[in-house]
XYZ file of C-alpha atoms in Angstrom:
556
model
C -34.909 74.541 -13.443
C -34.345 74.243 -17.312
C -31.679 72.330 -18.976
C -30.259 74.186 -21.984
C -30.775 72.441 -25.389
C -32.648 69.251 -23.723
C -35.663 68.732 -24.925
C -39.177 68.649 -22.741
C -39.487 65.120 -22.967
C -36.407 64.537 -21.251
C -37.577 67.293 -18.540
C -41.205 65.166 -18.106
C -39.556 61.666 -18.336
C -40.289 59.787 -14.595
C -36.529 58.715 -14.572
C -34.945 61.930 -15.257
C -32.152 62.879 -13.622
C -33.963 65.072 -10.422
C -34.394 62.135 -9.312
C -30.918 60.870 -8.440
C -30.540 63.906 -5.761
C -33.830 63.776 -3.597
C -31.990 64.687 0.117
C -29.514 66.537 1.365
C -28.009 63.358 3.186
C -26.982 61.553 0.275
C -23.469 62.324 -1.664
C -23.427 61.337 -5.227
C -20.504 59.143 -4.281
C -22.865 57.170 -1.933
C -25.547 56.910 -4.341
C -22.931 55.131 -6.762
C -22.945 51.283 -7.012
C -18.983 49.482 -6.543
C -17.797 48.635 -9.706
C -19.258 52.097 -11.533
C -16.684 54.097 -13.475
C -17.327 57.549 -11.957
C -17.706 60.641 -13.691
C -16.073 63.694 -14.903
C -17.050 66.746 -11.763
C -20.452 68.081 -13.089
C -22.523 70.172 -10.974
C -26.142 69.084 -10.510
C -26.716 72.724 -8.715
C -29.925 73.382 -9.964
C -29.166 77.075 -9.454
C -26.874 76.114 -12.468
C -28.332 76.275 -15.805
C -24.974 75.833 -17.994
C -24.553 71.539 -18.354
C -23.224 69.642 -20.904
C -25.834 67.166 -22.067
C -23.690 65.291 -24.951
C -20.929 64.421 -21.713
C -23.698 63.806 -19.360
C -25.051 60.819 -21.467
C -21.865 59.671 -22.276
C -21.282 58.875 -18.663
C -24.766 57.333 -17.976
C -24.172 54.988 -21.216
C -20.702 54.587 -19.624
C -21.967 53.547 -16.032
C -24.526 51.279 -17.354
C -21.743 49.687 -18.958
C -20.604 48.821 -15.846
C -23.967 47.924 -14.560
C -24.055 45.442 -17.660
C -21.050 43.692 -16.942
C -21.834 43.683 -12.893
C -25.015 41.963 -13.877
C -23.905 39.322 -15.989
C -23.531 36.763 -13.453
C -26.660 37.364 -12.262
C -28.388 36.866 -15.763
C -29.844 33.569 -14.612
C -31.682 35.251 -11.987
C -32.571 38.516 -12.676
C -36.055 39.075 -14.277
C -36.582 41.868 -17.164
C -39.360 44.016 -17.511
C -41.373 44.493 -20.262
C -40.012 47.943 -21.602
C -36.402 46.368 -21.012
C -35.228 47.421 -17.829
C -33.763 45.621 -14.817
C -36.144 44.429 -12.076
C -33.983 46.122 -9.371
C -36.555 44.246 -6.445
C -35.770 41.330 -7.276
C -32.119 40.897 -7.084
C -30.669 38.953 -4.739
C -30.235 40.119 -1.483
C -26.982 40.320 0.607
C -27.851 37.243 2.235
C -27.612 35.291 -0.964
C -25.502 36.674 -3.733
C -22.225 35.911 -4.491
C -21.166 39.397 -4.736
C -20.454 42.345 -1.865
C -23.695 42.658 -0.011
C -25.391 46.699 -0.804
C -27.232 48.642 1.508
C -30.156 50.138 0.587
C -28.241 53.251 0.430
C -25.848 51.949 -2.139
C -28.688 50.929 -4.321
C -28.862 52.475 -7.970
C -31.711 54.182 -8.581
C -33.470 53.727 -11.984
C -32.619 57.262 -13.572
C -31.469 56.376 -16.371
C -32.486 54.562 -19.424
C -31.171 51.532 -20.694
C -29.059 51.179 -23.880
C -31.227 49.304 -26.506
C -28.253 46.921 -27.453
C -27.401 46.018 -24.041
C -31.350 45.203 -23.396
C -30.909 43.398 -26.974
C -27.852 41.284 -25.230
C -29.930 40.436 -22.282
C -32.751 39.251 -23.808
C -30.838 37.123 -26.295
C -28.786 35.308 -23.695
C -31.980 34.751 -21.325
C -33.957 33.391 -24.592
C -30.815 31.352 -25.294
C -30.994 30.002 -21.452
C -34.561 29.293 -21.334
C -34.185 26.784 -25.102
C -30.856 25.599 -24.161
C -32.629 22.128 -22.049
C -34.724 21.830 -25.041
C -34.762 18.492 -27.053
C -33.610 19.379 -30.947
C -37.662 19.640 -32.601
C -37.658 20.448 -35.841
C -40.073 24.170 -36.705
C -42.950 23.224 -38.436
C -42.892 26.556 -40.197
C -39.495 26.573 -41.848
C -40.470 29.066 -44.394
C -41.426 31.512 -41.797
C -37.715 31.828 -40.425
C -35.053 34.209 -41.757
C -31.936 33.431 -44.129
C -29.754 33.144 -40.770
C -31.966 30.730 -38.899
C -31.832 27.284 -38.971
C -35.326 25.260 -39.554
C -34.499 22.923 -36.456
C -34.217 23.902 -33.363
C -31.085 24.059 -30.995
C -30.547 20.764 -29.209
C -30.391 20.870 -25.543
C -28.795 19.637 -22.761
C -30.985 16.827 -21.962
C -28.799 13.698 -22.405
C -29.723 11.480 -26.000
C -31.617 8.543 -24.917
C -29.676 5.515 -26.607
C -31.483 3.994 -29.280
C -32.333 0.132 -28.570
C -29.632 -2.763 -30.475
C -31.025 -4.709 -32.823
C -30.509 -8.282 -33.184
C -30.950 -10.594 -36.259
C -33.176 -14.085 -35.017
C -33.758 -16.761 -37.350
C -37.121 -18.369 -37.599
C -38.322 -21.764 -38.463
C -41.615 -23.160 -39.275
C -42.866 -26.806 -39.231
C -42.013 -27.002 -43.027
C -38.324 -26.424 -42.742
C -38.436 -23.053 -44.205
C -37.098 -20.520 -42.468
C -37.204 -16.305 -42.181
C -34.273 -13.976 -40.477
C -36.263 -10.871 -38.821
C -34.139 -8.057 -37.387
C -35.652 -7.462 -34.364
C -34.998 -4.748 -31.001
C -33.360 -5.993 -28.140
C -36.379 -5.486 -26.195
C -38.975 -7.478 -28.316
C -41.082 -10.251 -26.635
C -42.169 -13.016 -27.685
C -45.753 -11.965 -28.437
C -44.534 -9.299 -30.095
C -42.246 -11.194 -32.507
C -45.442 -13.677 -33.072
C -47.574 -11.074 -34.294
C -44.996 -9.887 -36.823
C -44.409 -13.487 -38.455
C -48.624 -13.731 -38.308
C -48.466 -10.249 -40.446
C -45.395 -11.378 -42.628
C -47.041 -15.079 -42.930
C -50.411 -13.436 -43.733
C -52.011 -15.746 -41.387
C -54.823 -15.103 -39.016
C -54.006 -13.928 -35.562
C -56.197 -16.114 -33.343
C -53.574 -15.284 -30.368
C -52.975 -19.309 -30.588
C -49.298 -18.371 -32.294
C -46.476 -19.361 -30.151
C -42.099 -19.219 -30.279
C -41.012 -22.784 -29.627
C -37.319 -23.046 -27.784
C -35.920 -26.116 -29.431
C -33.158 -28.043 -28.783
C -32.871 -31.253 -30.982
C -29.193 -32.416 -29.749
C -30.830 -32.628 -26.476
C -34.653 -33.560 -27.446
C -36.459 -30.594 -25.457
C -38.359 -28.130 -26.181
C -40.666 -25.278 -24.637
C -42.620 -22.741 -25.996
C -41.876 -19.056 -24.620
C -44.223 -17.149 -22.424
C -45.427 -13.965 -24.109
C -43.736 -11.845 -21.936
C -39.875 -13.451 -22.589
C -37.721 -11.324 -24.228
C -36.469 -13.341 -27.347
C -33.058 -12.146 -27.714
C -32.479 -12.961 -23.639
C -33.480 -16.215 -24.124
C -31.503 -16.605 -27.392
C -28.314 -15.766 -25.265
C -28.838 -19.026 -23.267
C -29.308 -21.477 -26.278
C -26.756 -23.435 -27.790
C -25.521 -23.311 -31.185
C -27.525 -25.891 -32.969
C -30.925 -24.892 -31.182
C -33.330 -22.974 -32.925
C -36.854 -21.174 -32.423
C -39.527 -22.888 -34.214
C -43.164 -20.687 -35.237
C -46.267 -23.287 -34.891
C -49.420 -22.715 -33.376
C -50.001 -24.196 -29.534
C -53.458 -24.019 -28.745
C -53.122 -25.703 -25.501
C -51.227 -22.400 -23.954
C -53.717 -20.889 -21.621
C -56.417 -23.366 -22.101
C -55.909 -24.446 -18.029
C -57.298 -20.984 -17.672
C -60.580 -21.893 -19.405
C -60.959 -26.042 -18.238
C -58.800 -25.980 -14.945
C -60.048 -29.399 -13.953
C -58.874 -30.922 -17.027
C -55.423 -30.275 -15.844
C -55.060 -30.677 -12.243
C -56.634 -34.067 -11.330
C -57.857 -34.211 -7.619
C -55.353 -36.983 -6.576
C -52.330 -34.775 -7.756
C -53.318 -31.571 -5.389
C -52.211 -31.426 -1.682
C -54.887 -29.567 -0.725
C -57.516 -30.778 -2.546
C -57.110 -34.270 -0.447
C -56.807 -32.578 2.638
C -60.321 -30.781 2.464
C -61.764 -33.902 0.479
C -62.272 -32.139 -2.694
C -64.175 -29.664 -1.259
C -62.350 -27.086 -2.718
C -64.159 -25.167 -5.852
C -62.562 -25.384 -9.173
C -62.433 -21.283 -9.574
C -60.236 -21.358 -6.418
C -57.851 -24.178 -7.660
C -56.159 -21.300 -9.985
C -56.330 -18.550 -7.495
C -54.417 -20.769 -4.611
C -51.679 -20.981 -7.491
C -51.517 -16.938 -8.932
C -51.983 -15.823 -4.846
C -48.217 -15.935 -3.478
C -48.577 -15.801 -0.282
C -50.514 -19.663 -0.829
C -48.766 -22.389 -0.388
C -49.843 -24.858 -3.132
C -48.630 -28.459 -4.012
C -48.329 -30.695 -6.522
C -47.502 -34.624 -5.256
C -47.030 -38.343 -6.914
C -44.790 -40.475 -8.256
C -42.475 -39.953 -11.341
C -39.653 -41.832 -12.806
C -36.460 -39.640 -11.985
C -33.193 -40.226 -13.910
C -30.099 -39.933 -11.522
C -27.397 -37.497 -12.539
C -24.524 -39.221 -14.653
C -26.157 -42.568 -15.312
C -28.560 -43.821 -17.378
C -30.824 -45.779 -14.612
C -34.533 -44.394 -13.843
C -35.712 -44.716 -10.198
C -39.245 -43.856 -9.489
C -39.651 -41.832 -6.197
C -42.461 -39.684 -4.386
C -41.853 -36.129 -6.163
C -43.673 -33.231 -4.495
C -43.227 -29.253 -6.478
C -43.990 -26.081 -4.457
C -42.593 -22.191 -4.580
C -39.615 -23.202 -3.427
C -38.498 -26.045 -5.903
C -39.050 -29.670 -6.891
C -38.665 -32.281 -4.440
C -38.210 -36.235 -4.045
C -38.469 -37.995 -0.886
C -35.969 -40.245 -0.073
C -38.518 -42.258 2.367
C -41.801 -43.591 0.798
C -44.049 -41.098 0.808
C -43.004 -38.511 3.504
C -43.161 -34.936 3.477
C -40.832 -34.151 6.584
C -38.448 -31.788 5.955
C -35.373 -34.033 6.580
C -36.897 -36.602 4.231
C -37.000 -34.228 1.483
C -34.382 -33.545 -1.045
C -34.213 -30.565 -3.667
C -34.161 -31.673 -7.501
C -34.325 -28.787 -9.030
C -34.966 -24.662 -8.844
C -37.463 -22.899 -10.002
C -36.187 -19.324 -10.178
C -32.836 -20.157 -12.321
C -34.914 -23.076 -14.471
C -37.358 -23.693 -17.331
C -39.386 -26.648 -18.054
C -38.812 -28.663 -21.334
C -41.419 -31.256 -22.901
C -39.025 -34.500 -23.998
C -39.149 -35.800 -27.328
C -37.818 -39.268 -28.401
C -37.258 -39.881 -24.820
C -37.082 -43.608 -25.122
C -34.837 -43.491 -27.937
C -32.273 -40.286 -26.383
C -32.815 -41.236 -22.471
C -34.072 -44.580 -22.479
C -37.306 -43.473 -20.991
C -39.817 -45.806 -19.442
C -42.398 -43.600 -21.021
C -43.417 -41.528 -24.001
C -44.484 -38.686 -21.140
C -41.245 -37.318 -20.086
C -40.242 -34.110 -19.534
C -37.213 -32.099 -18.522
C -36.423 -29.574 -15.772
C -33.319 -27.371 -17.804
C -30.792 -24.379 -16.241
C -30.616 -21.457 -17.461
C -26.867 -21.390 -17.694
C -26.885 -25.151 -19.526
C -26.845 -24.913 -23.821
C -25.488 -28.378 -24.495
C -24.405 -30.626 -21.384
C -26.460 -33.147 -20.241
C -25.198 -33.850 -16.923
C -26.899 -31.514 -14.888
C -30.537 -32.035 -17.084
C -33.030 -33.144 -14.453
C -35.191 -35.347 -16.629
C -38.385 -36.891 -14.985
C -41.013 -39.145 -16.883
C -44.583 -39.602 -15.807
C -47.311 -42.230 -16.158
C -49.655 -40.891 -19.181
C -49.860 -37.371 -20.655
C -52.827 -35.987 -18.200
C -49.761 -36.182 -15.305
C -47.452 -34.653 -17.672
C -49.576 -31.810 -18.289
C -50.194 -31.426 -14.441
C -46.500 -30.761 -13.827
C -45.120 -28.782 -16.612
C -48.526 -26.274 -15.685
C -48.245 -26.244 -12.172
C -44.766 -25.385 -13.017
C -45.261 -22.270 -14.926
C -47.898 -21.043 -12.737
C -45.860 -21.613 -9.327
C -43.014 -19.701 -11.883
C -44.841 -16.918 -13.026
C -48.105 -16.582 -11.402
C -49.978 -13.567 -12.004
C -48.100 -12.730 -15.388
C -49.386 -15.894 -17.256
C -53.075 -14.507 -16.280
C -51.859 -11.181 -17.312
C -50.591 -12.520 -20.623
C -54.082 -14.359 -21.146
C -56.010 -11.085 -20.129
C -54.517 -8.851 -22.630
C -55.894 -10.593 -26.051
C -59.821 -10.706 -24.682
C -59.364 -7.109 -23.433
C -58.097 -5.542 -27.028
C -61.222 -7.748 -28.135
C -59.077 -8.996 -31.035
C -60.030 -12.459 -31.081
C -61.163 -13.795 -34.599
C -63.559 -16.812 -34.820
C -61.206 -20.004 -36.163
C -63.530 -20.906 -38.749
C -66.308 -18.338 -40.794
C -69.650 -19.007 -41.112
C -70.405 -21.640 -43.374
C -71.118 -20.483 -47.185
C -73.335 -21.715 -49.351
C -72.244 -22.750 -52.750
C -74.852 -23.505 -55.123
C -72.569 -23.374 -58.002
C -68.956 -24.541 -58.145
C -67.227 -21.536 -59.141
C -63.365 -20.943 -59.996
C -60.797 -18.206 -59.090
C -61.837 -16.234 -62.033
C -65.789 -16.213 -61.254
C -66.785 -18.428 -63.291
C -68.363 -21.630 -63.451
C -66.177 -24.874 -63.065
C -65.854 -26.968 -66.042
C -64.623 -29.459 -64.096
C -67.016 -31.733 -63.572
C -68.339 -31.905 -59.970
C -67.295 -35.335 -58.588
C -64.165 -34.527 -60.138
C -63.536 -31.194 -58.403
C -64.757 -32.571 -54.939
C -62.236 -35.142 -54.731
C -59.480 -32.210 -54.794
C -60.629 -29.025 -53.044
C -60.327 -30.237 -50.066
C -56.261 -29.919 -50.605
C -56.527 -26.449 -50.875
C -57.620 -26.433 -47.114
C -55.273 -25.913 -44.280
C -56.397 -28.330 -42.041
C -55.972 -31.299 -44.697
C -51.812 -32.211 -44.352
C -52.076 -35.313 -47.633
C -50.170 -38.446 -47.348
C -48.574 -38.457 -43.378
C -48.687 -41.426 -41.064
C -50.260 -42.192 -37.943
C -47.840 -41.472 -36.053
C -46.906 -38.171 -37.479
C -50.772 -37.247 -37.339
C -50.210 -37.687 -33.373
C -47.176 -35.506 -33.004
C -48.660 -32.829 -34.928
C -51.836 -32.699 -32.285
C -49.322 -33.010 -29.125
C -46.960 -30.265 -30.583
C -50.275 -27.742 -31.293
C -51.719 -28.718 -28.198
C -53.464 -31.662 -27.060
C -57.213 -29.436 -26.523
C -60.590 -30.270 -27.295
C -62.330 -30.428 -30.423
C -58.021 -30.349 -32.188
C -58.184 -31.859 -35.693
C -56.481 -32.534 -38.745
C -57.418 -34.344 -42.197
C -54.935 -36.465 -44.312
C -55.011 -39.512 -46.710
C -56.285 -42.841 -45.259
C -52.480 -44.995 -45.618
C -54.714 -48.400 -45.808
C -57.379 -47.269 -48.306
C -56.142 -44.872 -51.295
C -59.924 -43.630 -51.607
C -60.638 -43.085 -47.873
C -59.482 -40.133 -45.973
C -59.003 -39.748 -42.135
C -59.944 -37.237 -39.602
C -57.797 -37.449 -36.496
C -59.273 -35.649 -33.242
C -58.524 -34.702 -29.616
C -60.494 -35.364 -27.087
C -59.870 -35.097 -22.991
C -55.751 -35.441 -24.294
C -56.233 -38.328 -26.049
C -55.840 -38.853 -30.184
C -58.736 -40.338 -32.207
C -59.300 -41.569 -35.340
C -61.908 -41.572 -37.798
C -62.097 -42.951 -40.734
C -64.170 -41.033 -44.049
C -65.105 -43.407 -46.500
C -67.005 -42.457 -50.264
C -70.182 -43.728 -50.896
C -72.342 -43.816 -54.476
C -75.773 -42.425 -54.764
C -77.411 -42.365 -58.076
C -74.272 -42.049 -59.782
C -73.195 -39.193 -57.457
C -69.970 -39.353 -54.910
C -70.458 -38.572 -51.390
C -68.326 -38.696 -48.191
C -69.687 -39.904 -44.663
C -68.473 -41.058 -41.373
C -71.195 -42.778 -40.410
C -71.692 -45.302 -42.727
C -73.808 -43.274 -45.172
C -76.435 -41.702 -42.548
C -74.801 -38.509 -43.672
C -73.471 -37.778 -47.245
C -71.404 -34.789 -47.655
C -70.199 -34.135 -51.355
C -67.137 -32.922 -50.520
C -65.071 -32.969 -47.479
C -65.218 -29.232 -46.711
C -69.068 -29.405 -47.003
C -68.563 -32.669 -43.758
C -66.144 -30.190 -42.156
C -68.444 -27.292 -41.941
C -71.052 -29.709 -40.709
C -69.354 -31.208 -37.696
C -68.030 -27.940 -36.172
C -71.677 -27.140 -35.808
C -72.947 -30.283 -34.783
C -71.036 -33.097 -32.604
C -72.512 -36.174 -34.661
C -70.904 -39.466 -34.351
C -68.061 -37.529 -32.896
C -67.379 -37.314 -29.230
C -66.906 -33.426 -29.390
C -67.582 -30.707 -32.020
C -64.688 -29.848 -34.283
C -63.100 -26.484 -33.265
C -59.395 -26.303 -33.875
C -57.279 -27.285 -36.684
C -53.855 -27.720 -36.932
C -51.987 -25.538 -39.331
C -48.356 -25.594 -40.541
C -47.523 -22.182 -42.142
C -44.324 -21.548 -44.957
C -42.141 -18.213 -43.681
C-alpha cells in the first residue's frame, strides 16, 4: 500500500504505522493505553489509499501527550534511550507500580516517534534529578558556560555540615605576657602548642606543653595532648589561666621507666621479688585488663579541716584508696579517696604556706565539676619528689593508658624531632650582626654574649633557679645559667640530676692578661661561657651528667 503525499522515508521507517495492526485479534481500542485521548474514526484499511496525514500526526503528537503526562510519575524510574525514546521494557510491572496494572495486550507499541520537546523535557528533569544530591562545587570553566548559566553549581540536598564555633583562649607565658588566639572548638592541646611555637618563632622540640593553673587554689597540671582546650576551659574558674612553658619531663617515664616507679612503691614488683623486667613495668600499666598498683604512705588532709594524717594509700583502675587499718588491703579495710574517671591530678605549689603542708611534695587529686571550692580538694603530700612523681604518673597512665603512648608515638613517627642544641661552631673571629669584625674588644664582648642566650635567665635567686627546673621538668642533664648572687663576677650553672637540683659555681680566671671561665678550678678555660656550654653537652666533665636541656621562658 502507498500513502498519498507521505514521503518514502516515512513508508521505510521501522516504527511506521503497519506496525500498530499486525493481527486480526487485536481492535485498535485494545491496542490503546488508559489515559490516551482517542482519535477521530480513520480507516487503516490498507485497501484504502485516501488518509489524511496532517490529522493523523496531529493525533499521534496528541496521544503522546498523554503518554507524557502518564509517564511523569514514573520519571524517576524510567530509563531513556539514546535516540530519545522510552525504554518500554523496563517499566514497572503490575506488581509494582502505583498505577492500573497493563496486560501485555494493553501495551503501546513504539509506532510512533517522539516529540523533540517532550524528549527535551525528559531529559532536563532526569539531568536535574541526577545533580539535585550534589554538594554546590563551583565549575572550573566558568567561561565555557552560556549567558543563562550560573558558574556554580546547584546545591543539593545533602544537609550543610555545621561549621565548628570558635572560641577566644587567652595565653600566658612565664614572663607575664600574654596572647588571645581564636581557636575551633575542637582544637587540642598539641595542636594549640604548635601554633604559639609558630607565632613565638620558637623551635618545636615537641617539649611545649598548656599548663592548667589555678593560683587561688595553688595547683596546677599540664594538659595531655589529646585534651580539648576549650572543654577543659569550661571547668576552670574565673581567675585560672593556661600558662605556655616547656615541660620536658612529660613522657620521659616512657624513655627511663625505673627512674619513676621505685621497686618498693609497685605491688607486684614485691610480690615476684623484683623479678619483673623494666620493659614490662609500662606494659602491666597501658594493658587494661592488668591489674596494677601503686602502695605507701602519704600525708592525707581530711575534708573540712586543716589537720594532715598520714595513712597507707594504695591507687589502682578503680580509684585511690587509704586503709583505715595499718597496712591492709582487705576490701572492708579499704576506703575510696578519690575517682579517677571524673578527676585530674594537680602538682601543689606553696603547699606549706596555702595548706599547711608537712612537705614541699604535695599534690592534689581535683573534680572535674570543682573551679574554686576547696572542700572537696583531696590534697595528699608525699615524702620527697621521686614519690611524688610515682603517683601523679601512675595516675595518668592508670587514667589514660594507651593514649599517653599514643600521644608519645606520634612526634618520633612524623620524624619531626629537632636536636636541642646545633653542632658547635667555630668562631675564629668575633663577628657582629652586620658581618663584620667586633670592635669590641674580646674580653669585653665575652663577658656579655652570653645574655643573648636563652638558657642564661641574669640576676634570679636560688630559689627561683629551683622552681624554674621543677616547673620544666625535673629530667636529666636540665640546666639553666644566671648571675652568681654572692660573687658579682661569678656566674652559676644549676643542673638536674636523678630529680634533684645542683649547683655549680663558674668562676673567671686570668691567663696572660686574657679572661677565661672554668668550673674546675682552671683545668679548663673557656673564654666565654657559650664556648664552656658547648663543651659540657659533649663531654660530662666535672659534672655528674652531660648538659642536654635548657630551660627557656618565651615572650607571646
Amino acid at each position: 500500500m502507498a500513502l498519498a503525499g507521505c514521503p518514502d522515508s516515512f513508508l521505510h521507517h521501522p516504527y511506521r504505522i503497519d506496525n500498530v495492526d499486525q493481527t486480526s485479534a487485536h481492535t485498535r481500542r485494545d491496542l490503546v493505553e488508559p489515559g490516551f485521548q482517542e482519535p477521530n474514526r480513520i480507516s487503516l484499511n490498507h485497501q484504502d489509499d485516501d488518509v489524511d496525514l496532517e490529522a493523523l500526526v496531529n493525533d499521534m503528537n496528541s496521544s503522546f501527550e498523554s503518554l507524557y503526562s502518564v509517564c511523569g510519575m514514573q520519571s524517576e524510574t524510567t530509563p531513556l534511550l539514546q535516540n530519545g525514546q522510552l525504554n518500554r521494557s523496563q517499566l514497572p510491572t503490575s506488581g509494582t507500580s502505583p498505577l492500573q496494572p497493563m496486560s501485555p495486550r494493553q501495551k503501546v507499541q513504539r509506532s510512533q516517534p517522539v516529540r523533540i520537546m517532550a524528549v527535551r523535557r525528559l531529559q532536563e528533569e532526569e539531568q536535574q534529578f541526577r545533580t539535585s544530591s550534589l554538594p554546590a562545587i563551583p565549575n572550573p570553566f566558568p567561561e565555557l558556560c552560556s549567558p543563562t548559566s550560573s558558574p556554580v553549581l546547584a546545591p543539593g540536598s545533602l544537609p550543610q555540615s555545621q561549621p565548628a564555633s570558635k572560641h577566644d583562649v587567652k595565653v600566658f607565658s612565664e614572663d607575664g605576657t600574654s596572647k588571645v588566639i581564636e581557636i575551633l572548638a575542637d582544637m587540642t592541646a598539641r595542636d594549640l602548642c604548635q601554633l604559639l611555637v609558630y607565632k613565638s618563632h620558637c623551635v618545636d622540640d615537641n617539649s611545649w606543653t598548656l599548663v592548667e593553673h589555678h593560683p587561688h587554689l595553688g595547683l596546677e597540671r599540664c594538659l595531655e595532648d589529646h585534651e580539648l582546650v576549650v572543654q577543659v576551659e569550661s571547668t576552670m574558674g574565673s581567675e585560672s589561666k593556661f600558662l605556655f612553658r616547656k615541660n620536658y619531663a612529660k613522657y620521659e617515664f616512657f624513655k627511663n621507666p625505673v627512674n619513676f616507679f621505685p621497686e618498693q612503691m609497685v605491688a607486684w614488683c614485691q610480690q615476684s621479688n623484683g623479678s619483673i623486667p623494666q620493659s614490662q613495668l609500662l606494659q602491666n600499666f597501658l594493658n587494661s585488663s592488668s591489674c596494677p598498683e601503686i602502695q605507701g604512705f602519704l600525708h592525707v588532709k581530711e575534708l573540712g579541716r586543716k589537720s594532715w594524717k598520714k595513712l597507707y594509700v594504695c591507687l589502682r583502675r578503680s580509684g585511690l584508696y587509704c586503709s583505715t587499718k595499718g597496712t591492709s588491703k582487705e576490701p572492708r579495710h579499704l576506703q575510696l579517696l578519690a575517682d579517677l574517671e571524673d578527676s585530674n591530678i594537680f602538682s601543689l605549689i606553696a603547699g606549706k604556706k596555702l595548706y599547711n603542708a608537712p612537705a614541699d611534695y604535695g599534690f592534689c587529686v581535683k573534680p572535674n565539676r570543682v573551679r574554686n571550692e576547696t572542700k572537696e580538694l583531696r590534697l595528699l603530700c608525699a615524702e620527697d619528689e621521686q614519690s611524688r612523681t610515682c603517683w601523679m604518673t601512675a595516675f595518668r597512665l592508670l587514667k589514660y593508658g594507651m593514649l599517653l603512648y599514643q600521644n608519645y608515638r606520634i612526634p618520633q613517627q612524623r620524624k619531626t624531632v629537632l636536636p636541642h642544641f646545633s653542632t658547635p661552631v667555630k668562631r675564629s673571629t668575633r663577628m657582629n650582626i652586620l658581618g663584620s669584625q667586633s670592635p669590641l674588644h674580646p674580653s669585653t664582648l665575652s663577658t656579655v654574649i652570653h645574655r643573648t642566650q636563652h638558657w642564661f635567665h641574669g640576676r634570679i635567686s636560688r630559689e627561683e633557679s629551683h622552681r624554674i627546673i621543677k616547673q620544666q621538668g625535673l629530667v636529666d642533664g636540665l640546666f639553666l645559667l644566671r648571675d652568681s648572687q654572692s660573687n658579682p663576677k661569678a656566674f652559676v650553672l644549676t643542673l638536674c640530676h636523678h630529680q634533684k637540683i645542683k649547683h655549680f659555681q663558674i668562676l673567671p680566671c686570668e691567663d696572660d692578661g686574657q679572661m677565661f671561665f672554668s668550673l674546675d678550678d682552671g683545668n679548663t678555660k673557656f673564654s666565654d661561657l657559650i664556648q664552656l656550654v658547648e663543651f659540657y653537652q659533649l663531654n660530662k666533665g666535672v659534672l655528674p651528667c652531660k648538659l642536654k636541656h635548657h630551660c627557656i621562658r618565651v615572650a607571646l
